[in-house]
Short mmCIF file of C-alpha atoms and ligand atoms in Angstrom, two decimals:
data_model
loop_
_atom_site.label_atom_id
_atom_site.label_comp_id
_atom_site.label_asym_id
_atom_site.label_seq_id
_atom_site.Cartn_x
_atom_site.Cartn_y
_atom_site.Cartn_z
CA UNK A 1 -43.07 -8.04 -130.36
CA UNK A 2 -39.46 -7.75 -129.57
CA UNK A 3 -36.85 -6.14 -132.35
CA UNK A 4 -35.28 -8.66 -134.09
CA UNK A 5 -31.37 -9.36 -132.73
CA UNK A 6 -28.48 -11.63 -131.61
CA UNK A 7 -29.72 -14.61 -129.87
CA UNK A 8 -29.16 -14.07 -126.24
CA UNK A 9 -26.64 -17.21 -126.16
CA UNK A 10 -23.97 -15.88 -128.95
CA UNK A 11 -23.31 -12.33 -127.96
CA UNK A 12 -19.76 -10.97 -127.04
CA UNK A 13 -19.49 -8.79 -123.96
CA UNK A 14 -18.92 -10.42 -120.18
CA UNK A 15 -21.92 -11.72 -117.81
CA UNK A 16 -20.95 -11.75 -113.89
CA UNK A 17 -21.43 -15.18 -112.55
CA UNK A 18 -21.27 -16.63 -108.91
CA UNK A 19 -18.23 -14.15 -108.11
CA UNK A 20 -16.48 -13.78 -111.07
CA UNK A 21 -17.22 -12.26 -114.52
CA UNK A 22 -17.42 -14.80 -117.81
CA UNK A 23 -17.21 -14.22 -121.25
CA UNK A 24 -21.17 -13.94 -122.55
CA UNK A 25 -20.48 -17.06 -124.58
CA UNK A 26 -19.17 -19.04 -121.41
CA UNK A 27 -22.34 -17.94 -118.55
CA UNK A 28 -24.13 -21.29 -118.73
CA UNK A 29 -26.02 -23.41 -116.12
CA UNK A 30 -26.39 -26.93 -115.35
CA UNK A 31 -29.88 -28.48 -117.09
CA UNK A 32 -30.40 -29.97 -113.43
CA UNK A 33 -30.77 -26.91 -111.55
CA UNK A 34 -34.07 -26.16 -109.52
CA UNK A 35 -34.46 -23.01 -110.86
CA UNK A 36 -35.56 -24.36 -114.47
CA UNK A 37 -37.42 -27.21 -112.80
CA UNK A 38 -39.10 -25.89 -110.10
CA UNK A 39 -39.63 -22.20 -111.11
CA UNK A 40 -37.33 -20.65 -108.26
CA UNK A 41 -35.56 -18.29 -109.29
CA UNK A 42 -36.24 -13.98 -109.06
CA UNK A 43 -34.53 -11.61 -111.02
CA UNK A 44 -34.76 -7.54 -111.85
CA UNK A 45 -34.77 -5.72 -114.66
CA UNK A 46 -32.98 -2.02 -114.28
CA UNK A 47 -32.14 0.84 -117.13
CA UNK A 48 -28.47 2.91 -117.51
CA UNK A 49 -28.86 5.89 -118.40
CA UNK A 50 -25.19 7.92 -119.26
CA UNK A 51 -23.61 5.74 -116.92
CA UNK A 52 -25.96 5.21 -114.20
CA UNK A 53 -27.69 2.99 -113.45
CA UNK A 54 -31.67 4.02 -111.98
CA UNK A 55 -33.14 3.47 -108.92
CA UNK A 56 -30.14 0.64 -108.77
CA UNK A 57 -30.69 0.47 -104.48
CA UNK A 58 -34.13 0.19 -105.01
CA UNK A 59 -34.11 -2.47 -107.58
CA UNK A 60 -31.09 -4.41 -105.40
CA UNK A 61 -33.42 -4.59 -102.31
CA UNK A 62 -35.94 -5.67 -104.01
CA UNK A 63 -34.19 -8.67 -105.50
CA UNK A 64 -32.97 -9.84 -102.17
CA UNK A 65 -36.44 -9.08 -100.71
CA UNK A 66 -37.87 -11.24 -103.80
CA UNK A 67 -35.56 -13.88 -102.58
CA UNK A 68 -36.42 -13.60 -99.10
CA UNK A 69 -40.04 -14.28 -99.89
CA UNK A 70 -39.31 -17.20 -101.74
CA UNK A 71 -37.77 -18.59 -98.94
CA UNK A 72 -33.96 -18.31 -101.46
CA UNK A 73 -32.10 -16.24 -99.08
CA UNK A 74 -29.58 -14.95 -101.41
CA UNK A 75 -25.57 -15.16 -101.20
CA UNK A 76 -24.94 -11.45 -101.52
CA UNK A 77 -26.00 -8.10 -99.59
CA UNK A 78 -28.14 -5.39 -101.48
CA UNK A 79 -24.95 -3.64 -101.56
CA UNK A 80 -22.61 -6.38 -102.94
CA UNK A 81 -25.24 -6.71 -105.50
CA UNK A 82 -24.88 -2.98 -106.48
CA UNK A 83 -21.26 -3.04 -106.90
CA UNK A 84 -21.05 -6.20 -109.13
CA UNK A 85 -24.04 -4.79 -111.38
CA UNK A 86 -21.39 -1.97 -111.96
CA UNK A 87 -18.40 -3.97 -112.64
CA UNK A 88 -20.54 -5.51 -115.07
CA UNK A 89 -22.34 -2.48 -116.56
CA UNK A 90 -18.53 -1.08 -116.55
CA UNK A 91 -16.72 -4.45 -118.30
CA UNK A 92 -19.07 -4.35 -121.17
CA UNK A 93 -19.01 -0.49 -121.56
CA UNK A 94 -22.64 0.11 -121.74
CA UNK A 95 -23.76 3.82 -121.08
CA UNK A 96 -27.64 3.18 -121.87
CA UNK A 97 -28.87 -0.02 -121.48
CA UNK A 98 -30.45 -2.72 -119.61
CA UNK A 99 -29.56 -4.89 -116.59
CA UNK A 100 -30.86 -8.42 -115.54
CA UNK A 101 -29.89 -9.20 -111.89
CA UNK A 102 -31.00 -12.94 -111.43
CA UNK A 103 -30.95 -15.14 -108.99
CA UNK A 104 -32.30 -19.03 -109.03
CA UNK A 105 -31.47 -22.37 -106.77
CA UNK A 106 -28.56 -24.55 -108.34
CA UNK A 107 -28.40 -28.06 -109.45
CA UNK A 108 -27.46 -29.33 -105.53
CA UNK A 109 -30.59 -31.52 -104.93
CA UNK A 110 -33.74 -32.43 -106.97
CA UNK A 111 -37.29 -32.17 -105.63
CA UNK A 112 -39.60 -29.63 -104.54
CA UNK A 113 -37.70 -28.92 -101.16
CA UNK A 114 -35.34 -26.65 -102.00
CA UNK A 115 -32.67 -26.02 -98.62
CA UNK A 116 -29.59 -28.23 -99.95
CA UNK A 117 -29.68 -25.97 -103.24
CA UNK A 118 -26.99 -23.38 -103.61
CA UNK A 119 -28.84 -19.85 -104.63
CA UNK A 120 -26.76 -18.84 -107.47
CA UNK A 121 -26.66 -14.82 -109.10
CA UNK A 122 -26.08 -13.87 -112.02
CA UNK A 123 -26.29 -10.19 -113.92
CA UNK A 124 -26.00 -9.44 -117.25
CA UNK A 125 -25.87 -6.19 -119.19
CA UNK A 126 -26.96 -5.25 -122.56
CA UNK A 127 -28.30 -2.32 -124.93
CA UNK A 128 -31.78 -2.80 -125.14
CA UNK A 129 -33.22 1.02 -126.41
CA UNK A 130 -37.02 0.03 -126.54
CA UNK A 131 -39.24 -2.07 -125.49
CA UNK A 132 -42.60 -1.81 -127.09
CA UNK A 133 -42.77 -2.45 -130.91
CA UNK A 134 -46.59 -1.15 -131.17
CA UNK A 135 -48.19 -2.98 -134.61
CA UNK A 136 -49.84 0.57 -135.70
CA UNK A 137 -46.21 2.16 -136.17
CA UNK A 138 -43.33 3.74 -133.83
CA UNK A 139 -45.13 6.81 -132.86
CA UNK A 140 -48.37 5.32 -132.18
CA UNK A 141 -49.88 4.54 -128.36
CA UNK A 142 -50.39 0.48 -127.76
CA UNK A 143 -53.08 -1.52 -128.63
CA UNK A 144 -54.07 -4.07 -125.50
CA UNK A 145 -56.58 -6.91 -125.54
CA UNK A 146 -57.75 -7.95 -122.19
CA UNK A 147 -56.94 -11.59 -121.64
CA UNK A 148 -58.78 -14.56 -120.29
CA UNK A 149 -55.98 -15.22 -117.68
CA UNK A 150 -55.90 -13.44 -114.49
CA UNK A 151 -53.01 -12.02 -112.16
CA UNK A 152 -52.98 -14.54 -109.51
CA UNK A 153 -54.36 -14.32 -105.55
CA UNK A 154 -51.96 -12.89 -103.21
CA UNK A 155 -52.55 -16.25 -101.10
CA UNK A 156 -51.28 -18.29 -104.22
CA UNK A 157 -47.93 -16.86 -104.60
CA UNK A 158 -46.29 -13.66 -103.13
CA UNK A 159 -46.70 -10.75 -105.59
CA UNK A 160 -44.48 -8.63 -105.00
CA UNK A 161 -41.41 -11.15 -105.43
CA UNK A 162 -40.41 -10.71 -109.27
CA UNK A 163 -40.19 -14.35 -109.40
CA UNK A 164 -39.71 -16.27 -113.01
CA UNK A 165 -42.38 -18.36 -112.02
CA UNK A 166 -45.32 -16.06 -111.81
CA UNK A 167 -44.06 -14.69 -115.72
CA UNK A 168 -46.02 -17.60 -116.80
CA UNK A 169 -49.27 -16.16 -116.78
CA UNK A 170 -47.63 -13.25 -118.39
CA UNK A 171 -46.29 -15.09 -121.16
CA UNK A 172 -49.62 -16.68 -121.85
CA UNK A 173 -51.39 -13.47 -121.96
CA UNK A 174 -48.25 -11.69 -124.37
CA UNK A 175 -49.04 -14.88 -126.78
CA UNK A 176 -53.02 -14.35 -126.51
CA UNK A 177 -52.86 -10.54 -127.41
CA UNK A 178 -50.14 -10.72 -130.05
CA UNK A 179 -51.85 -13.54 -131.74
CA UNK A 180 -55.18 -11.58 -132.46
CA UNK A 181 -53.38 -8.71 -133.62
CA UNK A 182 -52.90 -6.61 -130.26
CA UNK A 183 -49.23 -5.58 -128.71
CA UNK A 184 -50.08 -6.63 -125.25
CA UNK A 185 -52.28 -7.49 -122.51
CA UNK A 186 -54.47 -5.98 -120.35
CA UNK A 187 -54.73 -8.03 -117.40
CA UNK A 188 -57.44 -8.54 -114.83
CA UNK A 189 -56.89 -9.44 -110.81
CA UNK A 190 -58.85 -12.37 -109.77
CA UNK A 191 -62.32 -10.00 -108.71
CA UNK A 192 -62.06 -9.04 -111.86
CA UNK A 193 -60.92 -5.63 -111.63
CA UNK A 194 -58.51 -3.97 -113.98
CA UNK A 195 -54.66 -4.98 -112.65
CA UNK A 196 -51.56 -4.21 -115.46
CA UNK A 197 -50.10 -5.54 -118.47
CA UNK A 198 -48.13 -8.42 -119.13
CA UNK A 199 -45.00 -6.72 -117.99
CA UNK A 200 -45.95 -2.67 -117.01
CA UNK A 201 -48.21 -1.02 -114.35
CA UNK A 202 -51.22 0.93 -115.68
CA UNK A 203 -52.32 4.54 -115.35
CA UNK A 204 -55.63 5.99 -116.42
CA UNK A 205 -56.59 9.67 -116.60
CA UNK A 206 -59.89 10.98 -116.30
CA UNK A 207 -60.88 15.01 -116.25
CA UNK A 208 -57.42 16.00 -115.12
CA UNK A 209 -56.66 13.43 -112.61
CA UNK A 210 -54.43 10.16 -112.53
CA UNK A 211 -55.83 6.63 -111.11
CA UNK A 212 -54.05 4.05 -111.26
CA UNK A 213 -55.15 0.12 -109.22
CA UNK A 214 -54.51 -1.28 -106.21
CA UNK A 215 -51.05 -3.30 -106.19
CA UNK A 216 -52.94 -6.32 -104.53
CA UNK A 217 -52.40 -8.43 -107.24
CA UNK A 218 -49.66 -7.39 -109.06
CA UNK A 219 -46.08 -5.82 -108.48
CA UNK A 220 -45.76 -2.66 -106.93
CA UNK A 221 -43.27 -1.50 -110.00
CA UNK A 222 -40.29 0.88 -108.93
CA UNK A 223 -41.43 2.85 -111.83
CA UNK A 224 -45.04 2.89 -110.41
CA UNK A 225 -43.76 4.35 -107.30
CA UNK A 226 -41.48 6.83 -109.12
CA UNK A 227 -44.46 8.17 -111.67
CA UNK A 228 -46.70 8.44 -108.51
CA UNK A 229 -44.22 10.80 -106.84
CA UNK A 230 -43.68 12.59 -110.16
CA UNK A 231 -47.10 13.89 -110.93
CA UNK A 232 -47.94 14.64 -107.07
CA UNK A 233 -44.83 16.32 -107.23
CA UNK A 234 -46.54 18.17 -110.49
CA UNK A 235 -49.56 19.33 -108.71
CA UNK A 236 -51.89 16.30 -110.30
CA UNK A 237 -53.83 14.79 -108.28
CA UNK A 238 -53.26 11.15 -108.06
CA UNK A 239 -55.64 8.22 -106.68
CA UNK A 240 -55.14 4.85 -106.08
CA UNK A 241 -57.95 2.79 -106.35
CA UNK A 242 -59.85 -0.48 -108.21
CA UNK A 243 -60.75 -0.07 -111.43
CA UNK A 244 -63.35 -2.32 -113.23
CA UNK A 245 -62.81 -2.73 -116.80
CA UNK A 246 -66.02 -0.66 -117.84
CA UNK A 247 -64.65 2.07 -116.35
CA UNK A 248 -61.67 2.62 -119.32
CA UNK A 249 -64.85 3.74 -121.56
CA UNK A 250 -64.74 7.45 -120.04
CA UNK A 251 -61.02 8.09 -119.71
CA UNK A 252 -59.18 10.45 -121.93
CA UNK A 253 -55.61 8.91 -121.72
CA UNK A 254 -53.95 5.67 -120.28
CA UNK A 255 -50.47 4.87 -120.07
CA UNK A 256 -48.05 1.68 -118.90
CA UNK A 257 -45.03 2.06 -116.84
CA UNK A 258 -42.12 0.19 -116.25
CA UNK A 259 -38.20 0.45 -116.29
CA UNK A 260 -37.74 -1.43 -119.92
CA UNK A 261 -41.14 0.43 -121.20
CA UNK A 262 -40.41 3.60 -119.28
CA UNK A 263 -43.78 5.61 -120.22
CA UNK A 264 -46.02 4.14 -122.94
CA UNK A 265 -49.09 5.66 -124.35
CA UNK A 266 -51.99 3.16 -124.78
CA UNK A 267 -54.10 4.64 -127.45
CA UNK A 268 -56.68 1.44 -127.79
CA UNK A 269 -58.23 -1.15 -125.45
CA UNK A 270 -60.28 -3.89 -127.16
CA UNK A 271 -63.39 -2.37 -128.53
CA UNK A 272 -62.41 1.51 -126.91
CA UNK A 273 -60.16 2.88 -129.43
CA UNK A 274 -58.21 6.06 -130.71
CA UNK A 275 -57.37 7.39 -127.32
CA UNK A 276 -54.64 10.07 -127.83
CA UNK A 277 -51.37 10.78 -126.77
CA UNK A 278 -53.00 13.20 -124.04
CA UNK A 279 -51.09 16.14 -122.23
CA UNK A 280 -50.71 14.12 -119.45
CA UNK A 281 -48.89 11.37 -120.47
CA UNK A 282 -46.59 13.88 -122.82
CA UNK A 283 -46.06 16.11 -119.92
CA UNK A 284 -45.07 12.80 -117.38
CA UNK A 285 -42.50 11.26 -120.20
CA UNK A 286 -40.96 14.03 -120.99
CA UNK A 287 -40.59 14.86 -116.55
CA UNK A 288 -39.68 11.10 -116.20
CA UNK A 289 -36.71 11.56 -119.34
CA UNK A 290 -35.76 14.36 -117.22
CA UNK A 291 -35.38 12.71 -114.17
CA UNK A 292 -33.87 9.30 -115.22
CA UNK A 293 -30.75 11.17 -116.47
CA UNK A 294 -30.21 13.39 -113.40
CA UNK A 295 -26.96 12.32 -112.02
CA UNK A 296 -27.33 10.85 -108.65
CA UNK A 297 -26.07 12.74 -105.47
CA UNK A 298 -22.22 11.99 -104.84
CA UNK A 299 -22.96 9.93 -101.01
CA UNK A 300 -20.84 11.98 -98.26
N1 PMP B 1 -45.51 -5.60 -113.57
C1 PMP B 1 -44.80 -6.61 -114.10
C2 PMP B 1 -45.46 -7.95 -114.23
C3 PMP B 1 -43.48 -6.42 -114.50
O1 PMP B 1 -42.79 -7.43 -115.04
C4 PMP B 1 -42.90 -5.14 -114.36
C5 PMP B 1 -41.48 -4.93 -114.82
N2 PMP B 1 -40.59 -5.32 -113.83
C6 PMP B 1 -43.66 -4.12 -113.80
C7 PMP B 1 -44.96 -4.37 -113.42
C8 PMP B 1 -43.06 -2.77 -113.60
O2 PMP B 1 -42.10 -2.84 -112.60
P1 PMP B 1 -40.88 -1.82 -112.53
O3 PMP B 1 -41.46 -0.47 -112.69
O4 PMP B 1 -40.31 -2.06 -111.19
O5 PMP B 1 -39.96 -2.18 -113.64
#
């Protein structure tokens, strides 16, 4: 469950809006606009960390490529998007935090056809330390329950657009677990093999080596990519590869990734239960701390 705060509507601090920055009070949409009708709208989700913001070129091509395939070319280059998520991460003064790039068609034209609708972008900035709340207690890996809904077929929507629409499923799934006592879900592709959570990638390891699935289904998360590189970089061998569900009953350690979760341990899947905190997973959070806070190379 998320920490208790401020409503995301009365905060102080300034939100960057269609070219210019608004107080956090003042960001608002029209109730017409396609994006809250119709789904359309893509957005990222990136960490600061003293200042900097990670992977922030990755994360910026990825929200115009989101837009690209959902046919919502956006306004603004990768670049342009870059600098404004720094004006904003620099007007509110936030050193470690959270930013929400976002992106959605306007309140132009109503109906499923979407090409007289402006594509608006908006980013806001805020402190958001952790993620995960796990039930058993602070220190203790999360419990997930696998849930009836599936991560959709790659012919149904395009995957690897972080598009609002497909969080549906996810927000279904986040309901199902937390309402029989779990902290998230573990979510299945449509054959039935094992895919992510509700809103992280999944690692397992077994005898020494990492496995993680197939990004068929699901989104290819920057983090993914970055924990891949990480542990090869390590010397552990990882594989990429499907996973059916029966085969989490002889792994010694599983772990989600993502920016807002960062590492999390995963110490209980439905009936399989009291898997540590292994080495591997310590050894990866504390490399992946390490490298989040390296200060990027000045460009020539
Ligand atoms: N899957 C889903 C459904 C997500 O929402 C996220 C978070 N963006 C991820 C995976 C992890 O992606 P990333 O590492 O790029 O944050």
């Amino acid at each position: 469950m998320a920490a208790p705060g401020l409503p995301f509507d009365d905060r102080d601090g300034w939100i960057w809006m269609d070219g210019k920055m608004w107080s956090w009070r003042e960001a608002k949409i029209h109730v017409m606009s396609h994006g809250l009708h119709y789904g359309g709208s893509v957005f990222e989700g990136e960490r600061i960390y003293d200042g900097h913001i990670f992977k922030l070129k990755e994360h910026s091509d990825r929200l115009v490529g989101s837009g690209q395939l959902l046919d919502m070319p956006l306004p603004y280059t990768s670049e342009q998007i870059m600098d404004f998520s720094r004006e904003v991460m620099e007007a509110n003064k936030i050193d470690n935090g959270y930013v929400r790039p976002l992106a959605w068609r306007g309140p132009e034209a109503m109906g499923i056809a979407a090409q007289a609708c402006k594509t608006h972008v908006a980013i806001a900035v805020w402190e958001w330390p952790k993620y995960f709340f796990p039930k058993s207690g602070d220190n203790a890996g999360l419990a997930l329950k696998t849930s009836k809904w599936r991560r959709c077929d790659p012919r149904t929507m395009p995957v690897q657009a972080k598009c609002a629409g497909i969080y549906g499923i996810g927000t279904l799934a986040k309901h199902e677990a937390d309402r029989a006592g779990f902290d998230d879900a573990l979510m299945l592709d449509i054959h039935g093999r094992v895919a992510e959570a509700s809103g992280a990638n999944l690692f397992v390891v077994k005898d020494g080596m990492i496995k993680t699935p197939v990004p068929e289904c699901f989104l290819n998360g920057i983090t993914r990519q970055t924990v891949i590189k990480l542990a090869r970089d390590l010397g552990y061998t990882v594989e990429e590869g499907h996973i059916m569900p029966d085969d989490l009953n002889g792994v010694q350690e599983i772990f989600l990734t993502g920016t807002a979760a960062e590492i999390a341990p995963v110490s209980k899947v439905d009936n399989i239960v009291n898997l540590p905190i292994g080495p591997v997973t310590e050894r990866l959070k504390s490399a992946y701390g390490d490298l989040v806070r390296q200060k990027p190379a000045k460009a020539a």
